[in-house]
Short mmCIF file of C-alpha atoms and ligand atoms in Angstrom, two decimals:
data_model
loop_
_atom_site.label_atom_id
_atom_site.label_comp_id
_atom_site.label_asym_id
_atom_site.label_seq_id
_atom_site.Cartn_x
_atom_site.Cartn_y
_atom_site.Cartn_z
CA UNK A 1 124.62 101.96 77.08
CA UNK A 2 126.88 103.51 78.91
CA UNK A 3 125.95 103.98 82.80
CA UNK A 4 127.63 105.90 85.43
CA UNK A 5 126.87 105.45 89.02
CA UNK A 6 127.07 107.13 91.71
CA UNK A 7 127.80 107.08 95.13
CA UNK A 8 130.14 104.18 96.97
CA UNK A 9 127.95 101.68 99.08
CA UNK A 10 126.53 98.27 99.66
CA UNK A 11 122.92 99.65 98.25
CA UNK A 12 125.72 100.58 95.06
CA UNK A 13 126.72 97.71 94.94
CA UNK A 14 123.35 95.82 94.32
CA UNK A 15 122.52 98.51 91.95
CA UNK A 16 126.18 97.35 90.12
CA UNK A 17 126.02 94.02 91.00
CA UNK A 18 122.11 93.74 89.06
CA UNK A 19 122.95 96.03 86.13
CA UNK A 20 126.10 94.85 85.19
CA UNK A 21 123.81 92.07 83.89
CA UNK A 22 122.23 93.84 81.75
CA UNK A 23 122.51 93.18 77.89
CA UNK A 24 122.05 96.74 77.27
CA UNK A 25 125.27 97.84 78.93
CA UNK A 26 128.79 98.70 77.29
CA UNK A 27 131.16 100.96 79.49
CA UNK A 28 130.49 101.41 83.63
CA UNK A 29 131.46 103.63 85.80
CA UNK A 30 131.64 104.32 89.54
CA UNK A 31 131.92 107.63 90.91
CA UNK A 32 133.54 106.58 93.60
CA UNK A 33 132.09 102.91 93.87
CA UNK A 34 133.78 100.53 96.19
CA UNK A 35 135.67 97.47 95.51
CA UNK A 36 133.14 95.10 95.46
CA UNK A 37 131.97 97.72 92.69
CA UNK A 38 135.09 97.27 91.43
CA UNK A 39 134.74 93.96 89.85
CA UNK A 40 132.20 94.78 87.50
CA UNK A 41 132.53 98.54 86.68
CA UNK A 42 135.41 101.19 86.36
CA UNK A 43 136.27 102.95 90.01
CA UNK A 44 135.95 107.68 89.02
CA UNK A 45 138.74 109.17 91.59
CA UNK A 46 139.77 112.62 91.62
CA UNK A 47 135.80 114.46 91.59
CA UNK A 48 133.64 115.23 94.34
CA UNK A 49 129.90 113.34 93.86
CA UNK A 50 129.00 117.27 94.98
CA UNK A 51 130.67 118.45 92.29
CA UNK A 52 127.61 118.82 90.11
CA UNK A 53 129.25 121.25 86.97
CA UNK A 54 132.46 117.88 87.12
CA UNK A 55 129.90 115.24 88.16
CA UNK A 56 127.90 116.71 83.83
CA UNK A 57 131.97 117.10 82.25
CA UNK A 58 132.40 113.56 83.06
CA UNK A 59 129.17 112.37 81.50
CA UNK A 60 129.99 114.06 78.90
CA UNK A 61 133.59 113.24 78.27
CA UNK A 62 132.81 110.17 78.52
CA UNK A 63 129.46 110.18 76.70
CA UNK A 64 127.12 108.75 79.50
CA UNK A 65 124.04 107.12 78.42
CA UNK A 66 122.24 107.04 81.45
CA UNK A 67 123.32 108.38 84.81
CA UNK A 68 122.22 106.29 87.98
CA UNK A 69 122.24 108.22 91.69
CA UNK A 70 122.33 106.72 94.30
CA UNK A 71 122.71 108.42 97.90
CA UNK A 72 119.67 111.51 98.63
CA UNK A 73 123.00 114.26 98.87
CA UNK A 74 123.31 114.43 95.57
CA UNK A 75 119.81 114.38 94.39
CA UNK A 76 118.48 116.32 96.93
CA UNK A 77 121.65 119.11 95.54
CA UNK A 78 120.35 118.90 91.94
CA UNK A 79 122.83 117.35 90.52
CA UNK A 80 119.73 115.14 88.53
CA UNK A 81 118.71 119.20 86.98
CA UNK A 82 122.37 119.36 86.72
CA UNK A 83 122.56 115.91 84.38
CA UNK A 84 119.39 117.20 83.03
CA UNK A 85 120.03 120.08 81.48
CA UNK A 86 122.88 119.34 80.27
CA UNK A 87 120.82 116.71 77.59
CA UNK A 88 122.09 113.11 80.36
CA UNK A 89 118.92 110.37 81.52
CA UNK A 90 120.00 110.38 84.67
CA UNK A 91 117.47 107.60 86.85
CA UNK A 92 116.91 109.87 89.98
CA UNK A 93 114.89 112.10 90.69
CA UNK A 94 115.43 116.42 90.61
CA UNK A 95 115.83 118.27 93.10
CA UNK A 96 112.44 119.39 93.75
CA UNK A 97 111.25 116.14 94.36
CA UNK A 98 113.84 114.60 96.25
CA UNK A 99 112.08 117.50 99.20
CA UNK A 100 110.60 115.06 99.73
CA UNK A 101 113.81 113.69 101.77
CA UNK A 102 114.85 116.61 102.21
CA UNK A 103 112.18 118.26 103.98
CA UNK A 104 109.66 115.98 106.45
CA UNK A 105 107.88 119.49 106.79
CA UNK A 106 107.43 119.35 103.31
CA UNK A 107 106.34 115.72 102.87
CA UNK A 108 104.06 116.20 106.14
CA UNK A 109 102.19 119.19 104.53
CA UNK A 110 102.15 117.58 100.51
CA UNK A 111 99.81 114.37 102.83
CA UNK A 112 97.97 116.18 104.70
CA UNK A 113 96.63 118.23 101.46
CA UNK A 114 96.02 114.95 99.63
CA UNK A 115 95.12 112.74 102.04
CA UNK A 116 97.36 110.06 102.07
CA UNK A 117 97.72 107.73 105.60
CA UNK A 118 100.28 109.38 107.60
CA UNK A 119 100.52 110.27 111.86
CA UNK A 120 99.09 113.05 113.23
CA UNK A 121 101.62 116.19 113.49
CA UNK A 122 101.94 119.42 113.90
CA UNK A 123 105.48 122.21 113.16
CA UNK A 124 106.77 124.10 115.60
CA UNK A 125 110.08 127.04 114.67
CA UNK A 126 109.90 127.51 118.94
CA UNK A 127 110.72 125.28 121.31
CA UNK A 128 108.05 126.70 124.31
CA UNK A 129 105.10 125.40 121.48
CA UNK A 130 106.60 122.23 120.62
CA UNK A 131 107.31 121.81 124.64
CA UNK A 132 102.98 122.74 124.80
CA UNK A 133 101.86 120.68 121.75
CA UNK A 134 103.88 118.21 123.65
CA UNK A 135 102.17 118.54 127.35
CA UNK A 136 98.57 118.36 125.65
CA UNK A 137 99.41 115.18 123.50
CA UNK A 138 101.30 113.13 125.54
CA UNK A 139 103.16 110.04 124.96
CA UNK A 140 105.02 108.41 123.31
CA UNK A 141 105.91 110.75 120.72
CA UNK A 142 107.62 111.01 117.90
CA UNK A 143 110.09 114.00 117.62
CA UNK A 144 112.00 114.68 113.87
CA UNK A 145 114.07 116.90 113.10
CA UNK A 146 112.98 119.08 109.15
CA UNK A 147 115.82 118.30 107.09
CA UNK A 148 118.77 115.64 106.05
CA UNK A 149 120.00 114.53 109.69
CA UNK A 150 122.16 111.19 108.04
CA UNK A 151 118.72 109.37 110.27
CA UNK A 152 119.38 110.19 113.22
CA UNK A 153 117.15 113.27 113.39
CA UNK A 154 113.55 111.17 114.90
CA UNK A 155 112.86 111.07 118.29
CA UNK A 156 110.14 108.15 119.54
CA UNK A 157 109.75 108.98 123.09
CA UNK A 158 108.41 107.18 125.20
CA UNK A 159 107.27 109.21 128.05
CA UNK A 160 106.83 113.32 128.55
CA UNK A 161 110.21 113.81 130.85
CA UNK A 162 112.39 112.25 126.95
CA UNK A 163 109.39 114.08 124.42
CA UNK A 164 110.63 117.09 126.01
CA UNK A 165 114.58 117.10 126.18
CA UNK A 166 113.68 116.06 122.29
CA UNK A 167 112.58 119.14 121.45
CA UNK A 168 116.07 120.40 122.99
CA UNK A 169 118.79 117.86 121.05
CA UNK A 170 116.83 118.92 117.62
CA UNK A 171 119.51 121.70 118.31
CA UNK A 172 122.34 119.54 117.56
CA UNK A 173 121.34 118.93 114.50
CA UNK A 174 121.41 122.64 113.19
CA UNK A 175 120.10 123.94 109.67
CA UNK A 176 118.38 120.37 109.60
CA UNK A 177 117.02 120.80 112.84
CA UNK A 178 115.41 124.65 112.86
CA UNK A 179 111.78 123.67 112.82
CA UNK A 180 111.04 120.58 114.11
CA UNK A 181 107.90 117.39 113.78
CA UNK A 182 106.10 116.45 116.42
CA UNK A 183 103.79 113.98 115.55
CA UNK A 184 101.37 111.21 116.33
CA UNK A 185 103.14 107.16 117.49
CA UNK A 186 102.34 104.50 115.37
CA UNK A 187 102.23 101.31 116.98
CA UNK A 188 102.58 99.03 114.44
CA UNK A 189 104.94 97.13 112.01
CA UNK A 190 106.77 98.46 109.62
CA UNK A 191 108.02 97.50 105.96
CA UNK A 192 109.00 99.22 102.83
CA UNK A 193 108.11 99.88 99.70
CA UNK A 194 110.17 100.76 97.57
CA UNK A 195 108.99 101.89 93.44
CA UNK A 196 109.33 102.14 89.81
CA UNK A 197 108.12 105.30 88.09
CA UNK A 198 108.30 107.55 85.72
CA UNK A 199 106.48 110.76 86.48
CA UNK A 200 103.30 108.98 85.77
CA UNK A 201 103.20 106.11 86.33
CA UNK A 202 104.39 103.85 89.93
CA UNK A 203 105.50 99.48 89.75
CA UNK A 204 105.88 98.65 93.08
CA UNK A 205 109.09 95.87 94.01
CA UNK A 206 108.66 92.92 96.51
CA UNK A 207 108.09 95.32 100.62
CA UNK A 208 110.56 94.62 102.43
CA UNK A 209 111.57 94.99 105.72
CA UNK A 210 115.14 96.22 107.79
CA UNK A 211 116.35 95.85 111.09
CA UNK A 212 117.29 99.82 112.51
CA UNK A 213 118.11 98.65 115.63
CA UNK A 214 121.30 97.73 116.54
CA UNK A 215 121.01 94.58 118.12
CA UNK A 216 118.99 91.69 118.93
CA UNK A 217 115.10 91.85 119.61
CA UNK A 218 114.66 95.94 118.07
CA UNK A 219 117.28 96.93 120.75
CA UNK A 220 120.03 98.93 121.37
CA UNK A 221 120.34 102.41 119.58
CA UNK A 222 118.99 103.30 115.47
CA UNK A 223 121.18 102.12 113.24
CA UNK A 224 121.43 102.80 109.13
CA UNK A 225 119.88 99.32 108.63
CA UNK A 226 121.41 96.46 109.77
CA UNK A 227 120.12 94.04 107.44
CA UNK A 228 116.51 93.07 105.23
CA UNK A 229 114.18 90.80 103.87
CA UNK A 230 112.06 89.89 100.96
CA UNK A 231 109.44 89.69 100.28
CA UNK A 232 107.56 91.43 103.77
CA UNK A 233 104.68 89.04 104.47
CA UNK A 234 103.87 91.78 107.00
CA UNK A 235 102.82 93.63 102.83
CA UNK A 236 100.26 91.18 102.25
CA UNK A 237 98.12 90.60 99.22
CA UNK A 238 95.96 93.64 100.70
CA UNK A 239 98.28 95.73 102.14
CA UNK A 240 100.24 95.82 98.93
CA UNK A 241 96.62 97.25 97.26
CA UNK A 242 96.66 99.39 99.56
CA UNK A 243 99.43 100.58 99.89
CA UNK A 244 99.73 101.28 96.18
CA UNK A 245 95.90 102.43 95.44
CA UNK A 246 96.55 105.11 99.19
CA UNK A 247 99.83 105.39 98.89
CA UNK A 248 102.37 105.17 95.62
CA UNK A 249 99.29 106.88 93.01
CA UNK A 250 98.33 109.34 95.14
CA UNK A 251 101.87 110.38 96.09
CA UNK A 252 102.95 110.88 92.12
CA UNK A 253 99.60 112.39 91.11
CA UNK A 254 100.05 114.80 94.36
CA UNK A 255 103.21 116.18 93.01
CA UNK A 256 102.21 116.36 89.45
CA UNK A 257 99.24 118.40 91.48
CA UNK A 258 102.00 120.58 92.61
CA UNK A 259 104.19 120.66 89.01
CA UNK A 260 106.62 118.21 89.79
CA UNK A 261 107.51 115.12 88.32
CA UNK A 262 109.32 112.51 90.56
CA UNK A 263 111.09 110.49 88.45
CA UNK A 264 113.61 106.80 89.56
CA UNK A 265 112.89 104.72 92.80
CA UNK A 266 110.61 106.24 95.30
CA UNK A 267 111.23 104.50 98.67
CA UNK A 268 107.80 104.74 101.35
CA UNK A 269 108.64 103.63 104.42
CA UNK A 270 105.20 101.88 106.50
CA UNK A 271 104.10 101.51 109.55
CA UNK A 272 100.67 98.42 109.33
CA UNK A 273 97.77 99.32 112.30
CA UNK A 274 95.41 97.53 111.84
CA UNK A 275 96.31 96.67 108.01
CA UNK A 276 96.54 99.71 106.82
CA UNK A 277 99.38 101.61 105.98
CA UNK A 278 100.17 104.53 106.58
CA UNK A 279 103.08 106.54 105.96
CA UNK A 280 106.28 107.13 108.47
CA UNK A 281 108.54 109.05 105.61
CA UNK A 282 109.31 109.27 102.65
CA UNK A 283 113.32 108.96 101.03
CA UNK A 284 113.28 109.77 97.13
CA UNK A 285 116.36 106.75 96.10
CA UNK A 286 115.88 103.03 96.98
CA UNK A 287 116.99 101.93 100.69
CA UNK A 288 119.82 100.63 101.79
CA UNK A 289 120.11 97.84 103.29
CA UNK A 290 116.25 96.66 101.53
CA UNK A 291 117.76 96.96 98.08
CA UNK A 292 120.48 94.17 98.71
CA UNK A 293 117.62 91.86 99.19
CA UNK A 294 115.27 93.30 96.49
CA UNK A 295 116.77 92.82 93.35
CA UNK A 296 118.63 89.49 93.84
CA UNK A 297 114.89 89.16 93.73
CA UNK A 298 114.46 90.80 90.37
CA UNK A 299 114.12 88.89 87.23
CA UNK A 300 113.63 91.45 84.96
CA UNK A 301 116.57 93.08 83.17
CA UNK A 302 117.27 96.58 86.07
CA UNK A 303 118.89 98.83 82.91
CA UNK A 304 116.04 97.82 81.24
CA UNK A 305 113.39 99.07 83.78
CA UNK A 306 115.63 102.53 85.19
CA UNK A 307 115.92 103.65 81.36
CA UNK A 308 111.90 103.18 80.55
CA UNK A 309 111.69 105.66 84.17
CA UNK A 310 114.29 107.80 82.61
CA UNK A 311 112.53 108.13 79.90
CA UNK A 312 108.77 108.71 80.71
CA UNK A 313 108.30 104.57 78.93
CA UNK A 314 107.14 102.34 82.23
CA UNK A 315 103.51 101.99 81.59
CA UNK A 316 104.39 98.97 78.48
CA UNK A 317 106.92 97.27 81.18
CA UNK A 318 105.93 94.13 82.91
CA UNK A 319 108.56 93.10 85.25
CA UNK A 320 109.22 89.67 87.15
CA UNK A 321 110.38 88.48 90.30
CA UNK A 322 111.34 85.15 91.27
CA UNK A 323 109.15 83.11 94.00
CA UNK A 324 112.09 82.61 95.98
CA UNK A 325 112.71 84.84 99.41
CA UNK A 326 116.31 86.86 99.93
CA UNK A 327 117.99 86.87 103.19
CA UNK A 328 120.64 89.47 104.15
CA UNK A 329 122.47 90.46 107.28
CA UNK A 330 125.10 93.41 107.66
CA UNK A 331 128.61 93.39 109.47
CA UNK A 332 129.17 95.46 110.73
CA UNK A 333 132.40 96.95 112.80
CA UNK A 334 132.62 97.12 117.11
CA UNK A 335 130.93 100.63 117.80
CA UNK A 336 129.32 101.20 114.93
CA UNK A 337 126.87 103.73 114.92
CA UNK A 338 129.53 105.92 117.15
CA UNK A 339 133.34 105.55 116.87
CA UNK A 340 135.11 102.18 115.59
CA UNK A 341 138.61 100.62 113.73
CA UNK A 342 139.07 100.32 110.78
CA UNK A 343 141.57 99.09 108.68
CA UNK A 344 140.91 96.18 109.85
CA UNK A 345 141.58 92.96 107.42
CA UNK A 346 138.53 90.47 106.08
CA UNK A 347 138.67 87.04 106.23
CA UNK A 348 136.15 84.56 104.54
CA UNK A 349 134.67 86.52 101.24
CA UNK A 350 135.71 84.25 99.39
CA UNK A 351 134.93 80.70 100.75
CA UNK A 352 131.08 82.82 101.53
CA UNK A 353 131.40 83.55 97.94
CA UNK A 354 131.42 80.19 97.65
CA UNK A 355 128.90 78.72 99.39
CA UNK A 356 126.21 81.38 96.87
CA UNK A 357 126.08 84.34 99.43
CA UNK A 358 125.82 87.18 97.46
CA UNK A 359 128.57 90.05 99.58
CA UNK A 360 127.91 93.20 98.75
CA UNK A 361 130.40 96.37 100.52
CA UNK A 362 129.34 98.45 101.89
CA UNK A 363 132.39 100.07 103.90
CA UNK A 364 135.49 98.32 102.70
CA UNK A 365 139.17 99.82 101.29
CA UNK A 366 141.86 97.60 99.33
CA UNK A 367 145.39 98.01 100.15
CA UNK A 368 147.88 95.91 97.91
CA UNK A 369 145.68 93.31 97.27
CA UNK A 370 143.62 92.90 100.33
CA UNK A 371 140.26 93.93 101.57
CA UNK A 372 139.86 95.87 104.58
CA UNK A 373 137.01 97.68 106.50
CA UNK A 374 136.73 101.33 106.35
CA UNK A 375 133.43 102.05 107.77
CA UNK A 376 130.77 100.84 109.67
CA UNK A 377 128.93 98.80 107.98
CA UNK A 378 131.26 96.90 106.29
CA UNK A 379 129.86 94.24 104.16
CA UNK A 380 126.35 92.93 103.55
CA UNK A 381 126.02 88.44 103.17
CA UNK A 382 122.83 88.43 101.04
CA UNK A 383 121.37 85.14 99.90
CA UNK A 384 118.25 83.44 98.02
CA UNK A 385 116.30 80.06 99.19
CA UNK A 386 113.00 78.64 98.10
CA UNK A 387 110.79 80.81 101.18
CA UNK A 388 112.25 82.59 103.72
CA UNK A 389 112.24 79.95 106.52
CA UNK A 390 115.35 78.44 104.30
CA UNK A 391 117.06 81.45 103.58
CA UNK A 392 118.14 82.57 106.69
CA UNK A 393 119.69 79.46 107.60
CA UNK A 394 121.21 79.76 104.76
CA UNK A 395 122.79 83.34 105.16
CA UNK A 396 123.55 82.39 108.68
CA UNK A 397 126.37 80.02 107.37
CA UNK A 398 127.41 81.90 104.13
CA UNK A 399 128.32 85.18 107.96
CA UNK A 400 129.79 82.14 110.11
CA UNK A 401 132.71 81.92 106.85
CA UNK A 402 133.31 85.47 107.04
CA UNK A 403 134.88 87.07 110.33
CA UNK A 404 137.25 90.31 111.00
CA UNK A 405 138.03 92.36 114.79
CA UNK A 406 135.18 92.46 116.48
CA UNK A 407 132.45 91.91 114.27
CA UNK A 408 129.39 92.62 115.39
CA UNK A 409 126.41 91.47 113.48
CA UNK A 410 122.39 90.39 114.80
CA UNK A 411 121.26 87.33 114.98
CA UNK A 412 117.33 87.53 114.91
CA UNK A 413 117.63 88.66 110.39
CA UNK A 414 113.75 87.71 109.24
CA UNK A 415 113.06 86.24 112.72
CA UNK A 416 110.24 89.06 112.56
CA UNK A 417 108.21 87.12 108.89
CA UNK A 418 108.21 83.67 110.29
CA UNK A 419 105.89 85.43 113.41
CA UNK A 420 104.16 86.70 109.82
CA UNK A 421 104.27 83.88 107.56
P1 AMP B 501 112.66 108.93 110.13
O1 AMP B 501 113.39 108.39 110.13
O2 AMP B 501 111.13 109.35 110.06
O3 AMP B 501 112.49 107.23 109.07
O4 AMP B 501 111.49 107.57 111.54
C1 AMP B 501 113.41 106.41 112.08
C2 AMP B 501 112.31 105.27 112.60
O5 AMP B 501 111.28 106.53 113.07
C3 AMP B 501 111.30 104.24 112.54
O6 AMP B 501 112.03 103.90 111.06
C4 AMP B 501 110.43 104.20 113.00
O7 AMP B 501 111.00 103.54 113.41
C5 AMP B 501 110.25 105.38 113.78
N1 AMP B 501 108.61 106.01 113.70
C6 AMP B 501 109.72 107.49 112.48
N2 AMP B 501 108.18 108.09 113.05
C7 AMP B 501 106.82 107.07 113.87
C8 AMP B 501 105.70 107.09 113.96
N3 AMP B 501 105.13 108.46 114.00
N4 AMP B 501 105.64 107.01 114.89
C9 AMP B 501 106.22 105.78 115.24
N5 AMP B 501 107.24 105.22 114.98
C10 AMP B 501 107.79 106.11 113.80
N1 LIG B 502 117.28 101.38 105.43
C1 LIG B 502 116.55 102.91 105.64
C2 LIG B 502 116.72 103.43 104.31
O1 LIG B 502 117.36 103.21 102.87
O2 LIG B 502 116.94 104.38 104.71
#
């Protein structure tokens, strides 16, 4: 198969690494890709991932059999609709299904209608009404912008003052914040379940846990994710079964009842409250950095599974996983998620690879054969080992040999897993 991968982050590097191992793969292109992805795929320049017509034209010219869409923006922007309209298969969902991530109100209303467990909520387009509701409910309470706000449109307010201020802050998110969701605070432990789906059948992957806060001990501001590990022991066999039966299967069925077919990867962000999973959010794509921890455990052929999802043939697929643990530590540039320096030379990537680490590029650029930083999250360092303890020890040995100016990373990735083992 000729494959075009859309995206440029650590998630897409992990996807490219795994797809490149498929015996089904022939020509492989990435738009725009990154220097890590360039090891497996030809990078496509001069086309914007927002330009659906240009992507379709490129796919036609190169006889692409399947387009794999990494990030949410092109899904919400209807790229898969445009590709399918031109008869090109895609791994990724269409615009209507991507609303599950693109609009929190759409997702919450759907869950309410079909009794899918999630936090109690109300929707407001008027600040005063939202504030009155918050005063009535009390804190802690959670305030969310409706639309895509690059992961920043959620405020978990611990006291009433912060909650009331959060309502005003939503105005900073422009159109995304013109409607807001106020929801019950769920007190539990978070986990991410990514699942393959062909629109009818759904197969969950091993559960992962992200680390959203910047600093050790879950301190500091929220980020795109500072590290992940899999499998997450908080998702016991019982929790996994509940998630599949009460959340994953019902949401696919709910979408079908609304006339929407969801194909691709469905990401359920869960809060495990007293042993029962509840939905924090859905994303319409693979999670990042979760994917960098989950895919190294996948034994089966990813491209074959993606083809089954795109073709509606997932029912007879068997997916197997390594009986190991994976830990991914994100190396960020000092200052992230606010401002940070760019173009800093990175040392030690080859050495870390020789220690059996997978180095996924998230924000790098190549200049004259040297790898430099170009983003806030720079690299994901992933290892697999026989258990989580061994994986933690191994990953930090690999991290130790990599350096760039002002490198920041968490030293406690996967530490929570040890409490649950
Ligand atoms: P979201 O973008 O909806 O995933 O929210 C970002 C983060 O805010 C989540 O990963 C949780 O840590 C937290 N969060 C969101 N909603 C809730 C909730 N109802 N209760 C507790 N924490 C929440
Ligand atoms: N790791 C969180 C996300 O992908 O949205």
